[in-house]
XYZ file of N, CA and C in Angstrom:
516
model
N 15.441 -69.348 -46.140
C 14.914 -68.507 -45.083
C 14.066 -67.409 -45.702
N 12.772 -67.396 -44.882
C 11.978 -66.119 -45.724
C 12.039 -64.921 -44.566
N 11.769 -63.935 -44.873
C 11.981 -62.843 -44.022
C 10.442 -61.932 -44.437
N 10.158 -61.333 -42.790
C 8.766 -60.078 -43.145
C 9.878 -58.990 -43.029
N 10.483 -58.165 -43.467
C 10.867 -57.043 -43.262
C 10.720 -56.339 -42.335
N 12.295 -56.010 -41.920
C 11.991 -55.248 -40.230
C 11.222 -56.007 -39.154
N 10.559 -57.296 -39.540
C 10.170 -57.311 -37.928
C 10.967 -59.097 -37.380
N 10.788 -60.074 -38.876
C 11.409 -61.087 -37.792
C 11.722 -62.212 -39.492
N 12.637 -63.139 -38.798
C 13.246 -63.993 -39.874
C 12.543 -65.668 -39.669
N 12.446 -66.137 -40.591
C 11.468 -67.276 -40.576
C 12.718 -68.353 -40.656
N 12.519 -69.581 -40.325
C 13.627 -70.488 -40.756
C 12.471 -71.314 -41.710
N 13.504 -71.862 -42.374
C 13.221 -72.526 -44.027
C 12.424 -73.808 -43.786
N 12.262 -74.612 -42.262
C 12.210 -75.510 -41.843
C 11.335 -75.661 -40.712
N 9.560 -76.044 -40.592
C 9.010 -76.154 -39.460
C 10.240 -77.048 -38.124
N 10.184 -76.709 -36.822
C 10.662 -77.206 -36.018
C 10.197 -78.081 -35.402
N 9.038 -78.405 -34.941
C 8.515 -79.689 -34.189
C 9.027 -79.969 -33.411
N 9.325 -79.588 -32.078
C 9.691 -80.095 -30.385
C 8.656 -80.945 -30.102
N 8.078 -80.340 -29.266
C 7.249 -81.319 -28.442
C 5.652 -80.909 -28.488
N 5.307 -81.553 -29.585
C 3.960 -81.851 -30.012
C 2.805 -81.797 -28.947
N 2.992 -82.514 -28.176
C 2.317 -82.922 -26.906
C 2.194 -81.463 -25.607
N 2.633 -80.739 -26.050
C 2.870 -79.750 -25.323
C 1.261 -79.129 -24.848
N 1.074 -78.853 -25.674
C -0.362 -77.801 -26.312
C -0.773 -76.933 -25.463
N 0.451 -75.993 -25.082
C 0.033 -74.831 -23.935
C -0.723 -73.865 -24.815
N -1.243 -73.284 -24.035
C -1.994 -71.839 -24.948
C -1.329 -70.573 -24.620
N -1.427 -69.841 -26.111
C -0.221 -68.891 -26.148
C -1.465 -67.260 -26.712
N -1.484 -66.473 -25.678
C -2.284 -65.482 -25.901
C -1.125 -64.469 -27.034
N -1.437 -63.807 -28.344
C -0.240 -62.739 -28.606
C -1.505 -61.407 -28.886
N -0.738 -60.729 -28.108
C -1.554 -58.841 -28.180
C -0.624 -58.197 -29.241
N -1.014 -58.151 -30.501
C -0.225 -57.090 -31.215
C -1.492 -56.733 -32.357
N -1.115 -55.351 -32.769
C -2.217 -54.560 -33.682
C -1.542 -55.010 -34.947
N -0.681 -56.019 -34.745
C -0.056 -56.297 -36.393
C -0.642 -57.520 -36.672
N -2.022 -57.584 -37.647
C -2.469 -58.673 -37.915
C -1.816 -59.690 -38.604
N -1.009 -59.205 -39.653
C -0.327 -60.819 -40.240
C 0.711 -60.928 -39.498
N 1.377 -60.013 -38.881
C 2.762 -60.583 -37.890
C 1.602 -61.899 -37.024
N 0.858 -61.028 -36.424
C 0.337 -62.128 -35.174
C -0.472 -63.792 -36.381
N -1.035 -63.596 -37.753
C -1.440 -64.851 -38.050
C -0.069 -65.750 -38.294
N 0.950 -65.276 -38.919
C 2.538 -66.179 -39.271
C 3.065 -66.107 -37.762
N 3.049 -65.723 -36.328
C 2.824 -66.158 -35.063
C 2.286 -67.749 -34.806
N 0.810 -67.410 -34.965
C 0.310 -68.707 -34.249
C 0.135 -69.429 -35.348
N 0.543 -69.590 -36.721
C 1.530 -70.803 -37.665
C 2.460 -71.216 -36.960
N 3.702 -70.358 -36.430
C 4.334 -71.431 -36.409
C 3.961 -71.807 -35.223
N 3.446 -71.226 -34.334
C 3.036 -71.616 -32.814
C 2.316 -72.617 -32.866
N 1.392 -73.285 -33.608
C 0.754 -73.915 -34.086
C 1.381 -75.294 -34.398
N 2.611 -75.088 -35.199
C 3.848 -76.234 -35.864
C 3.946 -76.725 -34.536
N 4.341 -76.028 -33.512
C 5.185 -76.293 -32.396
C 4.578 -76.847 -31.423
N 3.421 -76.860 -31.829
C 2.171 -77.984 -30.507
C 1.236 -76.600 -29.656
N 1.835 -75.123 -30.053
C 0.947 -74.711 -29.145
C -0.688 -74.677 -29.525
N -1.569 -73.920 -28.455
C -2.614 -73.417 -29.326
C -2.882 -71.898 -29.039
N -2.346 -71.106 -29.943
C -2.262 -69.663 -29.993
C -3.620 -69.101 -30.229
N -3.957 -67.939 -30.204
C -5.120 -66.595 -30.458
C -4.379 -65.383 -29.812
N -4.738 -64.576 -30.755
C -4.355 -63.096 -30.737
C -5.443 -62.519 -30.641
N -5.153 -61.156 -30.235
C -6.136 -59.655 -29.826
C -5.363 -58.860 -30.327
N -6.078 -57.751 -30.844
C -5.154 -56.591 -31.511
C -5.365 -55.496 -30.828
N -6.092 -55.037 -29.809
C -6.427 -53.683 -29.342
C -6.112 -54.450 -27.690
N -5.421 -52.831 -27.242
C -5.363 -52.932 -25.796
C -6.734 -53.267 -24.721
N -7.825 -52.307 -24.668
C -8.254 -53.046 -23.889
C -9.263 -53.775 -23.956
N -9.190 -54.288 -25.164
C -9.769 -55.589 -25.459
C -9.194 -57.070 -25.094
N -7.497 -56.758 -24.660
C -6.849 -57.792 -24.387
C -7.045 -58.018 -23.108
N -7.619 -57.065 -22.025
C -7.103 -56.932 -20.397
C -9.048 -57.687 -20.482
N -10.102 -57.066 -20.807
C -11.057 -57.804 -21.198
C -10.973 -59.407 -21.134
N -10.326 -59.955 -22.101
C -10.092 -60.983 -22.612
C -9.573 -61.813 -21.518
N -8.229 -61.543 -21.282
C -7.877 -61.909 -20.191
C -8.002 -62.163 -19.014
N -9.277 -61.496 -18.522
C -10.039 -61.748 -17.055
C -11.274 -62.786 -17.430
N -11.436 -62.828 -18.751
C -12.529 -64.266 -19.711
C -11.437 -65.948 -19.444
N -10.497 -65.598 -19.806
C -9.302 -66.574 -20.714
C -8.474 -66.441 -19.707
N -7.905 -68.357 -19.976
C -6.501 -68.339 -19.335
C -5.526 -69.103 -19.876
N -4.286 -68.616 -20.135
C -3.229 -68.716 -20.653
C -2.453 -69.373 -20.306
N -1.248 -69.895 -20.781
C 0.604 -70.492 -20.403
C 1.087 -69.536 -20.669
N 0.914 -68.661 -21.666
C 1.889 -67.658 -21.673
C 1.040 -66.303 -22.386
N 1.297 -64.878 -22.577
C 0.779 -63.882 -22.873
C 2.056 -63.045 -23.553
N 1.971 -62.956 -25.433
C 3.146 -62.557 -25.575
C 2.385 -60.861 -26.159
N 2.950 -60.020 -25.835
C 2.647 -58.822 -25.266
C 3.193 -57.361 -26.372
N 2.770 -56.714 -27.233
C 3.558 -55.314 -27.618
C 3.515 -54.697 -26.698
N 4.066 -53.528 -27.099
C 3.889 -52.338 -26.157
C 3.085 -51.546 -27.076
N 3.251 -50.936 -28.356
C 2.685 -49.790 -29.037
C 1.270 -50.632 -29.686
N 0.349 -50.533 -28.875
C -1.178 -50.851 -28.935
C -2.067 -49.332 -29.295
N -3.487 -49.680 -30.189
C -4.134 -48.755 -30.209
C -4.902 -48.788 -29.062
N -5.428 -47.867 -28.642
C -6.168 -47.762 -26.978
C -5.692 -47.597 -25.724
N -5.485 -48.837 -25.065
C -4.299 -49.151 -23.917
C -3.246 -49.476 -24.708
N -2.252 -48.773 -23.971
C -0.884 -48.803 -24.447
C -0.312 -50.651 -23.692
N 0.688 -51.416 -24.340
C 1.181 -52.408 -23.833
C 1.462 -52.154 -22.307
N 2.286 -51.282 -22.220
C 2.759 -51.690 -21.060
C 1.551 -51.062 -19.680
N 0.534 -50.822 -19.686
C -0.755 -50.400 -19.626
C -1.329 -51.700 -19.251
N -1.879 -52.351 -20.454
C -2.241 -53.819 -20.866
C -1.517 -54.455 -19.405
N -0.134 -54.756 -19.457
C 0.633 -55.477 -18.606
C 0.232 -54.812 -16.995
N 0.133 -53.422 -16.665
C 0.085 -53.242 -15.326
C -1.325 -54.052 -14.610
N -2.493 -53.569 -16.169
C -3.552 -53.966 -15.452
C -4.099 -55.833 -15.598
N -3.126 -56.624 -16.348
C -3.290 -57.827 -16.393
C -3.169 -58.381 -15.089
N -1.260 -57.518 -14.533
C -0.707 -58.155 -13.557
C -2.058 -57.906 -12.448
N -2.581 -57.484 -12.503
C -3.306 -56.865 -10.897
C -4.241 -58.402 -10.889
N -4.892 -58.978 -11.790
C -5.671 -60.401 -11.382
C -4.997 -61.464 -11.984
N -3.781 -61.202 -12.720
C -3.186 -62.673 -13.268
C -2.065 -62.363 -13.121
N -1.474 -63.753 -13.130
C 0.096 -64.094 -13.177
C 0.372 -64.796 -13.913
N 0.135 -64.977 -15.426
C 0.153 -65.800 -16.577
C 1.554 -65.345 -17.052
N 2.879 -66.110 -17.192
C 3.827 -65.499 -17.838
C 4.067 -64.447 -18.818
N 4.601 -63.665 -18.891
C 4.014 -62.236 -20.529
C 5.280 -62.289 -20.736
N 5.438 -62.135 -22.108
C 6.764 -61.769 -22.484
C 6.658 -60.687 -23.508
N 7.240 -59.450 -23.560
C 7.340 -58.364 -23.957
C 7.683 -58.591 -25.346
N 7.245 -58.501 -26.610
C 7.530 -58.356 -27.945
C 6.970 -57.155 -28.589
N 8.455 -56.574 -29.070
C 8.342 -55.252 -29.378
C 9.127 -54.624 -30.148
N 9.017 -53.432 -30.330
C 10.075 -52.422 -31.513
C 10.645 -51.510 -30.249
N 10.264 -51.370 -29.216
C 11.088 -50.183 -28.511
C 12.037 -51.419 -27.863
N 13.346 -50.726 -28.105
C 14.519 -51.823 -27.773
C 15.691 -50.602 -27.259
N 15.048 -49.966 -26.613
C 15.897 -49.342 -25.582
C 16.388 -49.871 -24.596
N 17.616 -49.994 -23.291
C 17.578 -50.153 -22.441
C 16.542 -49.657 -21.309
N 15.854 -48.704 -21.427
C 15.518 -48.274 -20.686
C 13.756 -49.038 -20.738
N 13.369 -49.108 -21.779
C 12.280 -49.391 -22.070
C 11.911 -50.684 -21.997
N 12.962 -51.699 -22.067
C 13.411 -53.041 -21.105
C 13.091 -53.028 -19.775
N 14.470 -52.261 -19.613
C 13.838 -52.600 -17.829
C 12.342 -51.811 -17.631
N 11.766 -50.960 -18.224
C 10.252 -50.683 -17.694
C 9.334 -51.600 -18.017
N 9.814 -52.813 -18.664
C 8.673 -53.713 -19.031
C 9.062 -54.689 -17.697
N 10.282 -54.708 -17.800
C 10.631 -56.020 -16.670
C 9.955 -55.331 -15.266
N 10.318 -54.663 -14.806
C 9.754 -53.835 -13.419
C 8.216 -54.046 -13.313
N 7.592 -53.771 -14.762
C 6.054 -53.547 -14.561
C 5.108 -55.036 -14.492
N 6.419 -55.754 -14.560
C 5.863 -57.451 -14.223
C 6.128 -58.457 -15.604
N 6.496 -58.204 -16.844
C 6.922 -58.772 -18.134
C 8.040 -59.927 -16.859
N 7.795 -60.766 -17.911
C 8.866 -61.939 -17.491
C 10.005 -62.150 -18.527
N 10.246 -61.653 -19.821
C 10.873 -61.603 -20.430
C 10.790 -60.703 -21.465
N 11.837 -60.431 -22.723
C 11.506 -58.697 -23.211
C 12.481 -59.174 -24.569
N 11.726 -59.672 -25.213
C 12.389 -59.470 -26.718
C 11.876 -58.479 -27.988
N 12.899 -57.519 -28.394
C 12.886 -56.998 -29.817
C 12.405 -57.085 -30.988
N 12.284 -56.308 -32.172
C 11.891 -56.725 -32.765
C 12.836 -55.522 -33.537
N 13.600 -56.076 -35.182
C 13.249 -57.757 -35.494
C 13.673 -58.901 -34.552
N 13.274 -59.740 -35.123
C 13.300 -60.969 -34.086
C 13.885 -62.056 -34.803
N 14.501 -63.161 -34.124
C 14.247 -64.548 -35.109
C 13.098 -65.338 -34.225
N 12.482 -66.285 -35.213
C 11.226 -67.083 -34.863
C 11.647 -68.009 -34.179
N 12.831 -68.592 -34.176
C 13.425 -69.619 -33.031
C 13.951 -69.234 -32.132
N 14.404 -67.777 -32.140
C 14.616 -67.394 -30.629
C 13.372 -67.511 -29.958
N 12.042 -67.230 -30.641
C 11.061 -66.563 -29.794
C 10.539 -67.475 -29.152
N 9.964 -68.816 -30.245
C 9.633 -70.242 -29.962
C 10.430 -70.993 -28.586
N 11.766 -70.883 -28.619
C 12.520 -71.450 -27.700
C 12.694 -70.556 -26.535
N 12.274 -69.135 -26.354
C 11.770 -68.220 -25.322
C 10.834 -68.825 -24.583
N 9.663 -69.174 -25.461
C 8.061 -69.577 -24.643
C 8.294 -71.007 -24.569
N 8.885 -71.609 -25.230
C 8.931 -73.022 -24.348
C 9.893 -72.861 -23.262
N 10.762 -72.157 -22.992
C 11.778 -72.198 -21.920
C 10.379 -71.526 -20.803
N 9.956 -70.431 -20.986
C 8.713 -70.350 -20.275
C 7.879 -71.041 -19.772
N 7.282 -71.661 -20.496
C 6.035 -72.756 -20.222
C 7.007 -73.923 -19.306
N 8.203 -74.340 -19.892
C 8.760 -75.704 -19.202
C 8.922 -74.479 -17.444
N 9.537 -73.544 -17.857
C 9.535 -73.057 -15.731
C 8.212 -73.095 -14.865
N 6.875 -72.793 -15.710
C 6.275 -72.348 -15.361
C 5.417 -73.577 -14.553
N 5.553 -74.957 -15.769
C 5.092 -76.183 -15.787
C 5.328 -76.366 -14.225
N 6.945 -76.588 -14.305
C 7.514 -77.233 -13.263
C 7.265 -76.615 -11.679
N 6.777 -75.790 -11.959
C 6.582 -74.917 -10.465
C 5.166 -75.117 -10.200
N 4.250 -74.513 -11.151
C 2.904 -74.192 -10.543
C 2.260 -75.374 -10.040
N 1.581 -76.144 -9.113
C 0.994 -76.830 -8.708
C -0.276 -76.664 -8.247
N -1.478 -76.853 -9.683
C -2.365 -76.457 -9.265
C -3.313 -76.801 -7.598
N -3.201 -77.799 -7.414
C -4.144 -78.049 -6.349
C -2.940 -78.447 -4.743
N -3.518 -78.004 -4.327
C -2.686 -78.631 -3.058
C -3.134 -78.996 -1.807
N -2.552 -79.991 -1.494
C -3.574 -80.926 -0.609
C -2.737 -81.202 1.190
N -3.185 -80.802 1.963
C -2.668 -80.786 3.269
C -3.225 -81.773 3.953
N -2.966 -82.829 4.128
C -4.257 -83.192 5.455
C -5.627 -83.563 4.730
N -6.561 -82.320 5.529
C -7.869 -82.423 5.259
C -8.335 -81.131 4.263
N -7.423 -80.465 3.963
C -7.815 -78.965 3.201
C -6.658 -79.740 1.831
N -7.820 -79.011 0.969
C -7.329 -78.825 -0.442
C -7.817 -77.402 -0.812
N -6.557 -76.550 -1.524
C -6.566 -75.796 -2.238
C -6.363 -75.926 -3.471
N -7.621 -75.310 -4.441
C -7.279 -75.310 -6.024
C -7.248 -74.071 -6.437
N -5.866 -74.085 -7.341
C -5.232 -72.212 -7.625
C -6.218 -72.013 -8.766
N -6.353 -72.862 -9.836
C -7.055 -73.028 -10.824
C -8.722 -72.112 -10.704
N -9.190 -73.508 -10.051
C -10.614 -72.986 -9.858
C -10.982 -71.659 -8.496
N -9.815 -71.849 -7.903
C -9.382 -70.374 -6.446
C -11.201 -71.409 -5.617
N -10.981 -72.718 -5.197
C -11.543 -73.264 -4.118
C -10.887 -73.769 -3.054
N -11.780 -74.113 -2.084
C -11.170 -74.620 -0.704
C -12.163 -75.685 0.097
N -11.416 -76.695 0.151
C -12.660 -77.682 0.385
C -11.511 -77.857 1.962
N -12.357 -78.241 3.088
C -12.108 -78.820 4.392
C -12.888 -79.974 4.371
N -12.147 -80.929 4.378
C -13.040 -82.348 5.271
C -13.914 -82.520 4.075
N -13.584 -81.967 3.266
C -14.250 -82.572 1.569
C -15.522 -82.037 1.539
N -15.813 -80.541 2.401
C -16.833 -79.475 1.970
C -16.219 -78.138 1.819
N -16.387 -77.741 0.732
C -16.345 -76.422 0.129
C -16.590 -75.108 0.932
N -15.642 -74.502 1.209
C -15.411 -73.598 1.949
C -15.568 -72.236 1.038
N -16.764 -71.178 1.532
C -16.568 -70.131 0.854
C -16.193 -68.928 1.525
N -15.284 -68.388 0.316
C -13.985 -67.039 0.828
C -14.660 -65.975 -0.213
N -14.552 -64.727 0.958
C -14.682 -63.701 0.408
C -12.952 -63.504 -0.598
């Protein structure tokens, strides 16, 4: 087992689940090699990761880009994380999960309240975190349904269209 000091423990052994997966995994942290040994192993694991290191370069980004999951600090230069998170939530609902050094109770539940879907510590282990965002992605899988089809109306959440009678309906 190799270890970064203070922030998270590596296992000795790539894991390999499910290859086939290949969700995309946004991580916001100003810690550049935490976030490159991130999307390694995220990478092992079938995802396809990219990081941002500055706050509001991530909320930017994010109204560009779309995600399976958004793993999130709080102590950002610029916009603060949980900042980042209020103003993500306002046009997306991409899962976020809170990764961080403030491991207060209190500072928990202010991530969970402000829309975080989950809130892990730091240090960390790398298979908790891995088996966090796939437990993520598999809820998220199973629910979202991008297009949906009634009748004669289809809605697509994806592209946010609306076709009637198989013409395109435009919404303010």
């Amino acid at each position: 087992v190799t270890s970064l000091p203070g922030l998270f423990t590596l296992p000795s052994a790539p894991y390999q689940r499910d290859r086939a997966m290949s969700a995309t995994v946004l991580i916001i942290d100003d810690d550049r090699e935490l976030c490159a040994l991130l999307c390694e192993f995220l990478l092992l694991e079938g995802f396809k990761p990219s990081a941002v290191h500055h706050g509001a370069e991530a909320v930017t980004h994010c109204r560009k880009h779309r995600y399976d999951v958004i793993v999130l600090d709080i102590m950002l230069p610029g916009l603060q994380g949980l900042e980042v998170l209020r103003q993500v939530r306002q046009f997306n609902t991409t899962p976020i999960l809170m990764l961080t050094a403030k491991g207060q109770e209190l500072d928990k539940v202010i991530g969970l309240e402000s829309g975080a879907d989950d809130y892990v510590t730091k240090p960390f282990g790398v298979r908790e975190l891995i088996a966090r965002i796939h437990a993520i992605v598999r809820r998220s899988k199973g629910h979202a349904q991008s297009v949906i089809n009634t009748g004669d109306l289809v809605v697509n959440l994806d592209t946010k269209t609306v076709e009637v009678g198989g013409q395109r309906v435009h919404l303010t």
